[in-house]
Amino acid sequence: MNPDIDLRLKSLEKALGDVILRAIPEHERLARDQVNLVLGHLGIIARHWKYALRYELDTLAGLHALAGRLRPFADDLALVQALDTARGAAEAVDRADYDAVSAAQRTLGAAIDRVIAADYTTAPMPPAMRDIVLDYFATQAPRERTWHQGSGLDPDAAGLPAIESLFGRGRR
């Protein structure tokens, strides 16, 4: 019988917390801190792994829509081509392949970044473009806060919905 991912993660957490951490002397702060960092990440991974592909797909869909809305602001042929190529790749990506979805998301995000940063270091961003970007982040920022609530960095994490709520389940 093969252990499932949840059991493997619990086994790693138990080994690190109950055996390895206890074996490290108190004065070895760096080593103890690193074990605790790994334990924290294992806990986050345990909460994320079942939803990771869905989260990446939803993020990719949001970026695809944002890219479409920003396309009229790409005033350079190279930017238009980069954006169109990235959007095409996002449309064609194998939605069952986590690595491919994640790569498509990064590529599309980079193309969007190029459009947003195009020539707005010395001139203000057009208000319509700014509104499109702010609209996107009004939706994406709460998703990211919920997704990363386990990191302990959000001071209001206790008030955030469960990760499952991002996918229509587990609303608090």
PDB file of C-alpha atoms in Angstrom:
ATOM      1  CA  MET A   1       0.000   0.000   0.000  1.00  0.00           C
ATOM      2  CA  ASN A   2       1.391   3.369  -1.024  1.00  0.00           C
ATOM      3  CA  PRO A   3       0.916   6.293   1.334  1.00  0.00           C
ATOM      4  CA  ASP A   4      -1.024   9.217  -0.127  1.00  0.00           C
ATOM      5  CA  ILE A   5       0.344  12.763  -0.231  1.00  0.00           C
ATOM      6  CA  ASP A   6      -1.410  13.813   2.980  1.00  0.00           C
ATOM      7  CA  LEU A   7       0.135  10.925   4.904  1.00  0.00           C
ATOM      8  CA  ARG A   8       3.573  11.658   3.459  1.00  0.00           C
ATOM      9  CA  LEU A   9       3.357  15.300   4.485  1.00  0.00           C
ATOM     10  CA  LYS A  10       2.199  14.365   8.004  1.00  0.00           C
ATOM     11  CA  SER A  11       5.075  11.889   8.276  1.00  0.00           C
ATOM     12  CA  LEU A  12       7.585  14.564   7.276  1.00  0.00           C
ATOM     13  CA  GLU A  13       6.105  17.034   9.768  1.00  0.00           C
ATOM     14  CA  LYS A  14       6.235  14.408  12.523  1.00  0.00           C
ATOM     15  CA  ALA A  15       9.834  13.441  11.766  1.00  0.00           C
ATOM     16  CA  LEU A  16      10.976  17.043  11.675  1.00  0.00           C
ATOM     17  CA  GLY A  17       8.995  18.196  14.706  1.00  0.00           C
ATOM     18  CA  ASP A  18       9.180  15.178  16.986  1.00  0.00           C
ATOM     19  CA  VAL A  19      12.650  13.833  16.181  1.00  0.00           C
ATOM     20  CA  ILE A  20      14.940  16.215  14.321  1.00  0.00           C
ATOM     21  CA  LEU A  21      13.954  19.461  16.062  1.00  0.00           C
ATOM     22  CA  ARG A  22      14.223  17.807  19.487  1.00  0.00           C
ATOM     23  CA  ALA A  23      17.708  16.536  18.619  1.00  0.00           C
ATOM     24  CA  ILE A  24      18.994  20.020  17.754  1.00  0.00           C
ATOM     25  CA  PRO A  25      20.487  21.755  20.810  1.00  0.00           C
ATOM     26  CA  GLU A  26      18.713  24.930  21.990  1.00  0.00           C
ATOM     27  CA  HIS A  27      21.800  27.058  21.252  1.00  0.00           C
ATOM     28  CA  GLU A  28      21.661  26.096  17.535  1.00  0.00           C
ATOM     29  CA  ARG A  29      19.094  28.811  16.755  1.00  0.00           C
ATOM     30  CA  LEU A  30      19.693  28.908  12.995  1.00  0.00           C
ATOM     31  CA  ALA A  31      19.199  25.149  12.602  1.00  0.00           C
ATOM     32  CA  ARG A  32      16.082  25.225  14.804  1.00  0.00           C
ATOM     33  CA  ASP A  33      14.698  28.196  12.872  1.00  0.00           C
ATOM     34  CA  GLN A  34      15.270  26.392   9.577  1.00  0.00           C
ATOM     35  CA  VAL A  35      13.442  23.283  10.787  1.00  0.00           C
ATOM     36  CA  ASN A  36      10.529  25.467  11.894  1.00  0.00           C
ATOM     37  CA  LEU A  37      10.568  27.219   8.500  1.00  0.00           C
ATOM     38  CA  VAL A  38      10.380  23.846   6.736  1.00  0.00           C
ATOM     39  CA  LEU A  39       7.568  22.747   9.067  1.00  0.00           C
ATOM     40  CA  GLY A  40       5.650  25.915   8.239  1.00  0.00           C
ATOM     41  CA  HIS A  41       6.070  25.365   4.518  1.00  0.00           C
ATOM     42  CA  LEU A  42       5.001  21.732   4.799  1.00  0.00           C
ATOM     43  CA  GLY A  43       1.842  22.892   6.569  1.00  0.00           C
ATOM     44  CA  ILE A  44       1.096  25.386   3.787  1.00  0.00           C
ATOM     45  CA  ILE A  45       1.783  22.774   1.109  1.00  0.00           C
ATOM     46  CA  ALA A  46      -0.562  20.356   2.911  1.00  0.00           C
ATOM     47  CA  ARG A  47      -3.352  22.955   2.655  1.00  0.00           C
ATOM     48  CA  HIS A  48      -2.539  23.960  -0.948  1.00  0.00           C
ATOM     49  CA  TRP A  49      -1.670  20.839  -2.883  1.00  0.00           C
ATOM     50  CA  LYS A  50      -5.237  19.674  -3.565  1.00  0.00           C
ATOM     51  CA  TYR A  51      -6.208  23.086  -4.925  1.00  0.00           C
ATOM     52  CA  ALA A  52      -2.972  24.194  -6.585  1.00  0.00           C
ATOM     53  CA  LEU A  53      -3.913  23.397 -10.180  1.00  0.00           C
ATOM     54  CA  ARG A  54      -7.351  24.969  -9.792  1.00  0.00           C
ATOM     55  CA  TYR A  55      -5.818  28.099  -8.253  1.00  0.00           C
ATOM     56  CA  GLU A  56      -3.315  28.377 -11.108  1.00  0.00           C
ATOM     57  CA  LEU A  57      -6.081  27.861 -13.701  1.00  0.00           C
ATOM     58  CA  ASP A  58      -8.262  30.551 -12.126  1.00  0.00           C
ATOM     59  CA  THR A  59      -5.304  32.928 -11.964  1.00  0.00           C
ATOM     60  CA  LEU A  60      -4.448  32.184 -15.600  1.00  0.00           C
ATOM     61  CA  ALA A  61      -8.045  32.904 -16.626  1.00  0.00           C
ATOM     62  CA  GLY A  62      -7.955  36.221 -14.792  1.00  0.00           C
ATOM     63  CA  LEU A  63      -4.654  37.183 -16.411  1.00  0.00           C
ATOM     64  CA  HIS A  64      -5.990  36.183 -19.825  1.00  0.00           C
ATOM     65  CA  ALA A  65      -8.972  38.497 -19.366  1.00  0.00           C
ATOM     66  CA  LEU A  66      -6.712  41.290 -18.095  1.00  0.00           C
ATOM     67  CA  ALA A  67      -4.417  40.890 -21.099  1.00  0.00           C
ATOM     68  CA  GLY A  68      -7.391  41.215 -23.432  1.00  0.00           C
ATOM     69  CA  ARG A  69      -8.505  44.398 -21.728  1.00  0.00           C
ATOM     70  CA  LEU A  70      -4.976  45.852 -21.804  1.00  0.00           C
ATOM     71  CA  ARG A  71      -4.243  44.958 -25.430  1.00  0.00           C
ATOM     72  CA  PRO A  72      -5.514  48.294 -26.821  1.00  0.00           C
ATOM     73  CA  PHE A  73      -2.920  50.053 -24.656  1.00  0.00           C
ATOM     74  CA  ALA A  74       0.005  48.112 -26.161  1.00  0.00           C
ATOM     75  CA  ASP A  75       1.270  50.737 -28.579  1.00  0.00           C
ATOM     76  CA  ASP A  76       4.369  48.884 -29.724  1.00  0.00           C
ATOM     77  CA  LEU A  77       4.171  46.031 -32.251  1.00  0.00           C
ATOM     78  CA  ALA A  78       6.588  43.903 -30.218  1.00  0.00           C
ATOM     79  CA  LEU A  79       4.391  44.304 -27.127  1.00  0.00           C
ATOM     80  CA  VAL A  80       1.242  43.427 -29.087  1.00  0.00           C
ATOM     81  CA  GLN A  81       2.937  40.318 -30.468  1.00  0.00           C
ATOM     82  CA  ALA A  82       4.241  39.269 -27.050  1.00  0.00           C
ATOM     83  CA  LEU A  83       0.801  39.741 -25.525  1.00  0.00           C
ATOM     84  CA  ASP A  84      -0.959  37.889 -28.347  1.00  0.00           C
ATOM     85  CA  THR A  85       1.549  35.034 -28.238  1.00  0.00           C
ATOM     86  CA  ALA A  86       1.188  34.696 -24.470  1.00  0.00           C
ATOM     87  CA  ARG A  87      -2.619  34.806 -24.715  1.00  0.00           C
ATOM     88  CA  GLY A  88      -2.567  32.149 -27.455  1.00  0.00           C
ATOM     89  CA  ALA A  89      -0.323  29.918 -25.367  1.00  0.00           C
ATOM     90  CA  ALA A  90      -2.650  30.367 -22.389  1.00  0.00           C
ATOM     91  CA  GLU A  91      -5.630  29.351 -24.505  1.00  0.00           C
ATOM     92  CA  ALA A  92      -3.849  26.255 -25.830  1.00  0.00           C
ATOM     93  CA  VAL A  93      -2.231  25.096 -22.570  1.00  0.00           C
ATOM     94  CA  ASP A  94      -2.927  21.578 -21.306  1.00  0.00           C
ATOM     95  CA  ARG A  95      -5.181  22.400 -18.359  1.00  0.00           C
ATOM     96  CA  ALA A  96      -4.333  19.128 -16.637  1.00  0.00           C
ATOM     97  CA  ASP A  97      -0.583  19.894 -16.580  1.00  0.00           C
ATOM     98  CA  TYR A  98       0.287  21.991 -13.526  1.00  0.00           C
ATOM     99  CA  ASP A  99       3.761  22.897 -14.789  1.00  0.00           C
ATOM    100  CA  ALA A 100       2.435  23.996 -18.192  1.00  0.00           C
ATOM    101  CA  VAL A 101      -0.350  26.074 -16.629  1.00  0.00           C
ATOM    102  CA  SER A 102       2.078  27.706 -14.209  1.00  0.00           C
ATOM    103  CA  ALA A 103       4.544  28.486 -17.026  1.00  0.00           C
ATOM    104  CA  ALA A 104       1.768  29.949 -19.196  1.00  0.00           C
ATOM    105  CA  GLN A 105       0.669  32.079 -16.265  1.00  0.00           C
ATOM    106  CA  ARG A 106       4.203  33.424 -15.714  1.00  0.00           C
ATOM    107  CA  THR A 107       4.639  34.158 -19.432  1.00  0.00           C
ATOM    108  CA  LEU A 108       1.306  35.945 -19.658  1.00  0.00           C
ATOM    109  CA  GLY A 109       2.030  37.884 -16.469  1.00  0.00           C
ATOM    110  CA  ALA A 110       5.392  39.007 -17.846  1.00  0.00           C
ATOM    111  CA  ALA A 111       3.764  40.222 -21.076  1.00  0.00           C
ATOM    112  CA  ILE A 112       1.164  42.124 -19.054  1.00  0.00           C
ATOM    113  CA  ASP A 113       3.915  43.668 -16.933  1.00  0.00           C
ATOM    114  CA  ARG A 114       5.631  44.866 -20.100  1.00  0.00           C
ATOM    115  CA  VAL A 115       2.429  46.522 -21.327  1.00  0.00           C
ATOM    116  CA  ILE A 116       1.793  48.183 -17.967  1.00  0.00           C
ATOM    117  CA  ALA A 117       5.370  49.435 -17.650  1.00  0.00           C
ATOM    118  CA  ALA A 118       5.685  50.413 -21.331  1.00  0.00           C
ATOM    119  CA  ASP A 119       6.308  54.135 -21.068  1.00  0.00           C
ATOM    120  CA  TYR A 120       4.802  55.109 -17.795  1.00  0.00           C
ATOM    121  CA  THR A 121       8.045  55.765 -15.941  1.00  0.00           C
ATOM    122  CA  THR A 122       8.044  59.367 -17.130  1.00  0.00           C
ATOM    123  CA  ALA A 123       4.369  59.883 -18.003  1.00  0.00           C
ATOM    124  CA  PRO A 124       1.275  58.961 -16.028  1.00  0.00           C
ATOM    125  CA  MET A 125      -0.591  55.794 -16.885  1.00  0.00           C
ATOM    126  CA  PRO A 126      -3.799  56.519 -18.796  1.00  0.00           C
ATOM    127  CA  PRO A 127      -6.751  56.581 -16.346  1.00  0.00           C
ATOM    128  CA  ALA A 128      -8.656  53.912 -18.295  1.00  0.00           C
ATOM    129  CA  MET A 129      -5.657  51.590 -18.117  1.00  0.00           C
ATOM    130  CA  ARG A 130      -5.194  52.296 -14.414  1.00  0.00           C
ATOM    131  CA  ASP A 131      -8.858  51.440 -13.801  1.00  0.00           C
ATOM    132  CA  ILE A 132      -8.512  48.127 -15.656  1.00  0.00           C
ATOM    133  CA  VAL A 133      -5.473  47.168 -13.579  1.00  0.00           C
ATOM    134  CA  LEU A 134      -7.158  48.220 -10.327  1.00  0.00           C
ATOM    135  CA  ASP A 135     -10.301  46.262 -11.249  1.00  0.00           C
ATOM    136  CA  TYR A 136      -8.197  43.148 -11.781  1.00  0.00           C
ATOM    137  CA  PHE A 137      -6.421  43.514  -8.441  1.00  0.00           C
ATOM    138  CA  ALA A 138      -9.661  44.246  -6.600  1.00  0.00           C
ATOM    139  CA  THR A 139     -10.530  40.622  -7.365  1.00  0.00           C
ATOM    140  CA  GLN A 140      -7.058  39.071  -7.339  1.00  0.00           C
ATOM    141  CA  ALA A 141      -5.724  40.606  -4.113  1.00  0.00           C
ATOM    142  CA  PRO A 142      -8.370  38.995  -1.860  1.00  0.00           C
ATOM    143  CA  ARG A 143      -7.783  35.659  -3.628  1.00  0.00           C
ATOM    144  CA  GLU A 144      -4.049  35.929  -2.966  1.00  0.00           C
ATOM    145  CA  ARG A 145      -4.593  36.922   0.661  1.00  0.00           C
ATOM    146  CA  THR A 146      -6.812  33.885   1.165  1.00  0.00           C
ATOM    147  CA  TRP A 147      -4.378  31.589  -0.652  1.00  0.00           C
ATOM    148  CA  HIS A 148      -1.396  32.796   1.398  1.00  0.00           C
ATOM    149  CA  GLN A 149      -3.142  33.131   4.761  1.00  0.00           C
ATOM    150  CA  GLY A 150      -1.181  30.189   6.162  1.00  0.00           C
ATOM    151  CA  SER A 151       2.087  32.119   5.878  1.00  0.00           C
ATOM    152  CA  GLY A 152       1.222  34.092   9.001  1.00  0.00           C
ATOM    153  CA  LEU A 153       2.085  37.397   7.340  1.00  0.00           C
ATOM    154  CA  ASP A 154      -1.434  38.801   7.002  1.00  0.00           C
ATOM    155  CA  PRO A 155      -2.476  40.554  10.222  1.00  0.00           C
ATOM    156  CA  ASP A 156      -6.134  39.894   9.396  1.00  0.00           C
ATOM    157  CA  ALA A 157      -5.716  36.252   8.334  1.00  0.00           C
ATOM    158  CA  ALA A 158      -8.233  35.073  10.946  1.00  0.00           C
ATOM    159  CA  GLY A 159     -10.942  37.044   9.140  1.00  0.00           C
ATOM    160  CA  LEU A 160     -10.222  35.544   5.738  1.00  0.00           C
ATOM    161  CA  PRO A 161     -12.370  32.777   4.260  1.00  0.00           C
ATOM    162  CA  ALA A 162     -11.103  29.216   3.991  1.00  0.00           C
ATOM    163  CA  ILE A 163      -9.037  28.319   0.930  1.00  0.00           C
ATOM    164  CA  GLU A 164     -11.855  26.029  -0.197  1.00  0.00           C
ATOM    165  CA  SER A 165     -14.080  29.093  -0.610  1.00  0.00           C
ATOM    166  CA  LEU A 166     -11.972  30.173  -3.594  1.00  0.00           C
ATOM    167  CA  PHE A 167     -13.447  27.227  -5.439  1.00  0.00           C
ATOM    168  CA  GLY A 168     -17.083  27.449  -4.356  1.00  0.00           C
ATOM    169  CA  ARG A 169     -16.758  25.239  -1.252  1.00  0.00           C
ATOM    170  CA  GLY A 170     -16.117  25.796   2.427  1.00  0.00           C
ATOM    171  CA  ARG A 171     -17.447  29.329   2.838  1.00  0.00           C
ATOM    172  CA  ARG A 172     -17.179  30.643   6.391  1.00  0.00           C
TER     173      ARG A 172
END
